[in-house]
PDB file of C-alpha atoms in Angstrom:
ATOM      1  CA  MET A   2     152.650-168.646  -9.115  1.00  0.00           C
ATOM      2  CA  ARG A   3     154.354-165.470  -7.982  1.00  0.00           C
ATOM      3  CA  ARG A   4     156.041-165.142 -11.445  1.00  0.00           C
ATOM      4  CA  LEU A   5     152.727-165.541 -13.244  1.00  0.00           C
ATOM      5  CA  ASP A   6     151.202-162.861 -11.065  1.00  0.00           C
ATOM      6  CA  SER A   7     153.946-160.514 -11.818  1.00  0.00           C
ATOM      7  CA  THR A   8     153.762-161.253 -15.588  1.00  0.00           C
ATOM      8  CA  LEU A   9     150.025-160.671 -15.636  1.00  0.00           C
ATOM      9  CA  LEU A  10     150.404-157.377 -13.709  1.00  0.00           C
ATOM     10  CA  ALA A  11     153.049-156.212 -16.165  1.00  0.00           C
ATOM     11  CA  VAL A  12     150.838-157.046 -19.108  1.00  0.00           C
ATOM     12  CA  LEU A  13     147.869-155.287 -17.471  1.00  0.00           C
ATOM     13  CA  LEU A  14     150.023-152.082 -16.947  1.00  0.00           C
ATOM     14  CA  VAL A  15     151.286-152.029 -20.526  1.00  0.00           C
ATOM     15  CA  VAL A  16     147.753-152.401 -21.832  1.00  0.00           C
ATOM     16  CA  LEU A  17     146.320-149.740 -19.611  1.00  0.00           C
ATOM     17  CA  GLY A  18     149.088-147.390 -20.355  1.00  0.00           C
ATOM     18  CA  ALA A  19     148.721-147.864 -24.123  1.00  0.00           C
ATOM     19  CA  GLN A  20     145.052-147.138 -23.965  1.00  0.00           C
ATOM     20  CA  SER A  21     145.543-143.904 -21.981  1.00  0.00           C
ATOM     21  CA  SER A  22     148.230-142.534 -24.438  1.00  0.00           C
ATOM     22  CA  MET A  23     146.184-143.618 -27.382  1.00  0.00           C
ATOM     23  CA  ALA A  24     143.466-141.213 -26.437  1.00  0.00           C
ATOM     24  CA  HIS A  25     145.895-138.356 -26.290  1.00  0.00           C
ATOM     25  CA  VAL A  26     147.135-139.324 -29.783  1.00  0.00           C
ATOM     26  CA  GLN A  27     143.567-139.047 -31.151  1.00  0.00           C
ATOM     27  CA  PHE A  28     143.006-135.813 -29.572  1.00  0.00           C
ATOM     28  CA  GLN A  29     146.321-134.421 -30.896  1.00  0.00           C
ATOM     29  CA  LYS A  30     145.632-135.715 -34.392  1.00  0.00           C
ATOM     30  CA  GLN A  31     142.228-134.062 -34.475  1.00  0.00           C
ATOM     31  CA  TRP A  32     143.725-130.792 -33.182  1.00  0.00           C
ATOM     32  CA  VAL A  33     146.337-130.983 -36.014  1.00  0.00           C
ATOM     33  CA  GLU A  34     143.643-131.597 -38.534  1.00  0.00           C
ATOM     34  CA  MET A  35     141.597-128.662 -37.263  1.00  0.00           C
ATOM     35  CA  TYR A  36     144.258-126.116 -36.851  1.00  0.00           C
ATOM     36  CA  ILE A  37     147.250-126.838 -39.027  1.00  0.00           C
ATOM     37  CA  ASP A  38     147.248-125.546 -42.700  1.00  0.00           C
ATOM     38  CA  LYS A  39     149.303-128.212 -44.419  1.00  0.00           C
ATOM     39  CA  ASP A  40     148.961-126.289 -47.720  1.00  0.00           C
ATOM     40  CA  ASP A  41     150.855-123.364 -46.251  1.00  0.00           C
ATOM     41  CA  LYS A  42     154.381-123.973 -47.334  1.00  0.00           C
ATOM     42  CA  SER A  43     155.799-120.816 -45.677  1.00  0.00           C
ATOM     43  CA  PRO A  44     158.961-121.302 -43.508  1.00  0.00           C
ATOM     44  CA  GLU A  45     156.952-119.967 -40.568  1.00  0.00           C
ATOM     45  CA  ASN A  46     154.274-122.522 -40.892  1.00  0.00           C
ATOM     46  CA  LYS A  47     156.693-125.253 -41.440  1.00  0.00           C
ATOM     47  CA  ALA A  48     158.379-124.312 -38.165  1.00  0.00           C
ATOM     48  CA  TYR A  49     155.021-124.158 -36.369  1.00  0.00           C
ATOM     49  CA  ILE A  50     154.139-127.600 -37.705  1.00  0.00           C
ATOM     50  CA  LYS A  51     157.446-129.062 -36.466  1.00  0.00           C
ATOM     51  CA  LEU A  52     156.943-127.470 -33.111  1.00  0.00           C
ATOM     52  CA  VAL A  53     153.241-128.348 -32.280  1.00  0.00           C
ATOM     53  CA  ALA A  54     152.618-131.372 -34.495  1.00  0.00           C
ATOM     54  CA  LYS A  55     155.855-133.369 -34.838  1.00  0.00           C
ATOM     55  CA  GLY A  56     158.386-132.109 -32.285  1.00  0.00           C
ATOM     56  CA  LYS A  57     159.059-133.092 -28.730  1.00  0.00           C
ATOM     57  CA  ASP A  58     157.036-130.040 -27.644  1.00  0.00           C
ATOM     58  CA  ARG A  59     153.878-131.131 -29.319  1.00  0.00           C
ATOM     59  CA  CYS A  60     152.423-132.265 -25.988  1.00  0.00           C
ATOM     60  CA  LEU A  61     152.611-128.684 -24.718  1.00  0.00           C
ATOM     61  CA  VAL A  62     149.654-127.791 -26.739  1.00  0.00           C
ATOM     62  CA  CYS A  63     147.622-129.040 -23.810  1.00  0.00           C
ATOM     63  CA  HIS A  64     150.172-130.032 -21.138  1.00  0.00           C
ATOM     64  CA  GLN A  65     152.968-128.287 -19.326  1.00  0.00           C
ATOM     65  CA  GLY A  66     156.077-129.335 -17.438  1.00  0.00           C
ATOM     66  CA  LYS A  67     157.351-132.987 -17.598  1.00  0.00           C
ATOM     67  CA  LYS A  68     154.288-134.830 -16.399  1.00  0.00           C
ATOM     68  CA  ARG A  69     151.370-135.490 -18.767  1.00  0.00           C
ATOM     69  CA  HIS A  70     148.937-135.062 -15.867  1.00  0.00           C
ATOM     70  CA  ASN A  71     149.832-131.329 -15.645  1.00  0.00           C
ATOM     71  CA  TYR A  72     147.583-129.392 -17.972  1.00  0.00           C
ATOM     72  CA  ASN A  73     148.179-125.820 -19.134  1.00  0.00           C
ATOM     73  CA  PRO A  74     145.264-123.369 -19.051  1.00  0.00           C
ATOM     74  CA  TYR A  75     144.176-124.394 -22.613  1.00  0.00           C
ATOM     75  CA  GLY A  76     144.309-128.193 -21.733  1.00  0.00           C
ATOM     76  CA  GLN A  77     142.426-127.750 -18.433  1.00  0.00           C
ATOM     77  CA  HIS A  78     139.243-126.887 -20.405  1.00  0.00           C
ATOM     78  CA  PHE A  79     139.222-130.459 -21.828  1.00  0.00           C
ATOM     79  CA  VAL A  80     139.671-132.284 -18.523  1.00  0.00           C
ATOM     80  CA  GLY A  81     136.508-133.911 -17.659  1.00  0.00           C
ATOM     81  CA  ASN A  82     134.881-132.955 -20.950  1.00  0.00           C
ATOM     82  CA  LEU A  83     136.859-135.313 -23.172  1.00  0.00           C
ATOM     83  CA  THR A  84     137.649-138.776 -21.737  1.00  0.00           C
ATOM     84  CA  GLU A  85     139.358-141.860 -23.050  1.00  0.00           C
ATOM     85  CA  ASP A  86     135.851-143.059 -24.120  1.00  0.00           C
ATOM     86  CA  ASP A  87     135.752-140.131 -26.709  1.00  0.00           C
ATOM     87  CA  LYS A  88     138.910-141.055 -28.508  1.00  0.00           C
ATOM     88  CA  LYS A  89     136.948-142.182 -31.562  1.00  0.00           C
ATOM     89  CA  ASP A  90     134.304-139.525 -31.333  1.00  0.00           C
ATOM     90  CA  ASN A  91     135.750-137.000 -33.844  1.00  0.00           C
ATOM     91  CA  GLU A  92     132.522-134.910 -33.642  1.00  0.00           C
ATOM     92  CA  LYS A  93     132.873-134.445 -29.856  1.00  0.00           C
ATOM     93  CA  ILE A  94     136.508-133.727 -30.037  1.00  0.00           C
ATOM     94  CA  ALA A  95     135.836-131.127 -32.836  1.00  0.00           C
ATOM     95  CA  GLU A  96     133.002-129.665 -30.779  1.00  0.00           C
ATOM     96  CA  TRP A  97     135.206-129.158 -27.651  1.00  0.00           C
ATOM     97  CA  LEU A  98     138.141-127.851 -29.843  1.00  0.00           C
ATOM     98  CA  THR A  99     135.818-125.219 -31.306  1.00  0.00           C
ATOM     99  CA  LYS A 100     134.112-124.329 -28.015  1.00  0.00           C
ATOM    100  CA  VAL A 101     137.527-123.974 -26.119  1.00  0.00           C
ATOM    101  CA  GLY A 102     139.076-122.091 -29.133  1.00  0.00           C
ATOM    102  CA  LYS A 103     136.583-119.345 -28.855  1.00  0.00           C
ATOM    103  CA  MET A 104     137.498-118.750 -25.130  1.00  0.00           C
ATOM    104  CA  HIS A 105     139.848-115.969 -23.993  1.00  0.00           C
ATOM    105  CA  SER A 106     143.159-117.154 -23.039  1.00  0.00           C
ATOM    106  CA  ASP A 107     142.981-115.033 -19.912  1.00  0.00           C
ATOM    107  CA  PRO A 108     139.259-115.529 -18.632  1.00  0.00           C
ATOM    108  CA  ASP A 109     139.567-112.333 -16.380  1.00  0.00           C
ATOM    109  CA  ASP A 110     140.494-110.182 -19.473  1.00  0.00           C
ATOM    110  CA  GLU A 111     138.034-109.920 -22.283  1.00  0.00           C
ATOM    111  CA  SER A 112     140.568-108.099 -24.360  1.00  0.00           C
ATOM    112  CA  SER A 113     142.992-111.113 -24.166  1.00  0.00           C
ATOM    113  CA  PRO A 114     143.322-113.189 -27.358  1.00  0.00           C
ATOM    114  CA  THR A 115     141.148-116.211 -27.808  1.00  0.00           C
ATOM    115  CA  TYR A 116     142.918-119.505 -28.007  1.00  0.00           C
ATOM    116  CA  ASN A 117     142.029-119.530 -31.695  1.00  0.00           C
ATOM    117  CA  GLU A 118     143.737-116.180 -32.147  1.00  0.00           C
ATOM    118  CA  ARG A 119     146.973-117.507 -30.356  1.00  0.00           C
ATOM    119  CA  ILE A 120     146.883-120.535 -32.596  1.00  0.00           C
ATOM    120  CA  ALA A 121     146.352-118.275 -35.728  1.00  0.00           C
ATOM    121  CA  ASP A 122     149.404-116.371 -34.580  1.00  0.00           C
ATOM    122  CA  ARG A 123     151.368-119.661 -34.539  1.00  0.00           C
ATOM    123  CA  LYS A 124     151.718-119.670 -30.803  1.00  0.00           C
ATOM    124  CA  PHE A 125     150.910-122.500 -28.174  1.00  0.00           C
ATOM    125  CA  PRO A 126     147.365-121.850 -27.103  1.00  0.00           C
ATOM    126  CA  GLY A 127     148.149-122.402 -23.425  1.00  0.00           C
ATOM    127  CA  GLY A 128     151.069-120.066 -23.068  1.00  0.00           C
ATOM    128  CA  GLU A 129     154.576-119.203 -24.217  1.00  0.00           C
ATOM    129  CA  VAL A 130     156.635-122.319 -25.062  1.00  0.00           C
ATOM    130  CA  GLU A 131     159.429-121.410 -22.673  1.00  0.00           C
ATOM    131  CA  GLU A 132     157.006-121.230 -19.770  1.00  0.00           C
ATOM    132  CA  LEU A 133     155.119-124.420 -20.800  1.00  0.00           C
ATOM    133  CA  ARG A 134     158.627-126.344 -20.805  1.00  0.00           C
ATOM    134  CA  LYS A 135     159.418-125.335 -17.247  1.00  0.00           C
ATOM    135  CA  PRO A 136     158.747-128.092 -14.618  1.00  0.00           C
ATOM    136  CA  VAL A 137     155.602-127.724 -12.596  1.00  0.00           C
ATOM    137  CA  GLU A 138     155.651-128.209  -8.873  1.00  0.00           C
ATOM    138  CA  GLY A 139     155.499-131.949  -8.174  1.00  0.00           C
ATOM    139  CA  ASP A 140     157.393-132.878 -11.367  1.00  0.00           C
ATOM    140  CA  ASP A 141     160.281-135.186 -10.522  1.00  0.00           C
ATOM    141  CA  ASP A 142     162.286-137.778 -12.298  1.00  0.00           C
ATOM    142  CA  ALA A 143     161.425-140.571  -9.982  1.00  0.00           C
ATOM    143  CA  ASP A 144     158.058-141.424 -11.596  1.00  0.00           C
ATOM    144  CA  ASP A 145     158.672-140.137 -15.150  1.00  0.00           C
ATOM    145  CA  ALA A 146     158.985-143.490 -16.764  1.00  0.00           C
ATOM    146  CA  ASP A 147     155.359-143.796 -17.973  1.00  0.00           C
ATOM    147  CA  ASP A 148     155.272-140.172 -19.066  1.00  0.00           C
ATOM    148  CA  GLU A 149     158.386-140.714 -21.223  1.00  0.00           C
ATOM    149  CA  GLU A 150     156.668-143.654 -22.881  1.00  0.00           C
ATOM    150  CA  ASP A 151     153.725-141.446 -23.710  1.00  0.00           C
ATOM    151  CA  ASP A 152     156.008-138.957 -25.400  1.00  0.00           C
ATOM    152  CA  ASP A 153     156.760-141.467 -28.026  1.00  0.00           C
ATOM    153  CA  ASP A 154     153.012-142.102 -28.634  1.00  0.00           C
ATOM    154  CA  GLU A 155     151.533-138.687 -28.492  1.00  0.00           C
TER     155      GLU A 155
END
């Protein structure tokens, strides 16, 4: 009986983990569709696509550090506004991408670039990539296993 309970728990954790990362994949795909010009064959655009759409840093569009529950300033605008239930609602995702894109990257500085302007300049919207890669307080390797799985799916 104990073995059956352990097996059921493991299956449940896998299913719940897959659902949570699937939502992020949908949001990221919608972001790529909205912001990446796939017709631009310039070396700069190819490098940007590799960085934000295909590379290991693609999660840094909305996140920072190692843990996927750490959101950068851009990603924080989506927390509570887009949920896992919205993963198939492309209109709502696009609405929030548009709304957040118009916001200034520094809310206290009206002269700061908007997130859309940062993206148009082929930068990560939430900050400089070197800063986004740095571990955030609370990041540790002890409970990184589920975040590493998410990296493969996002």
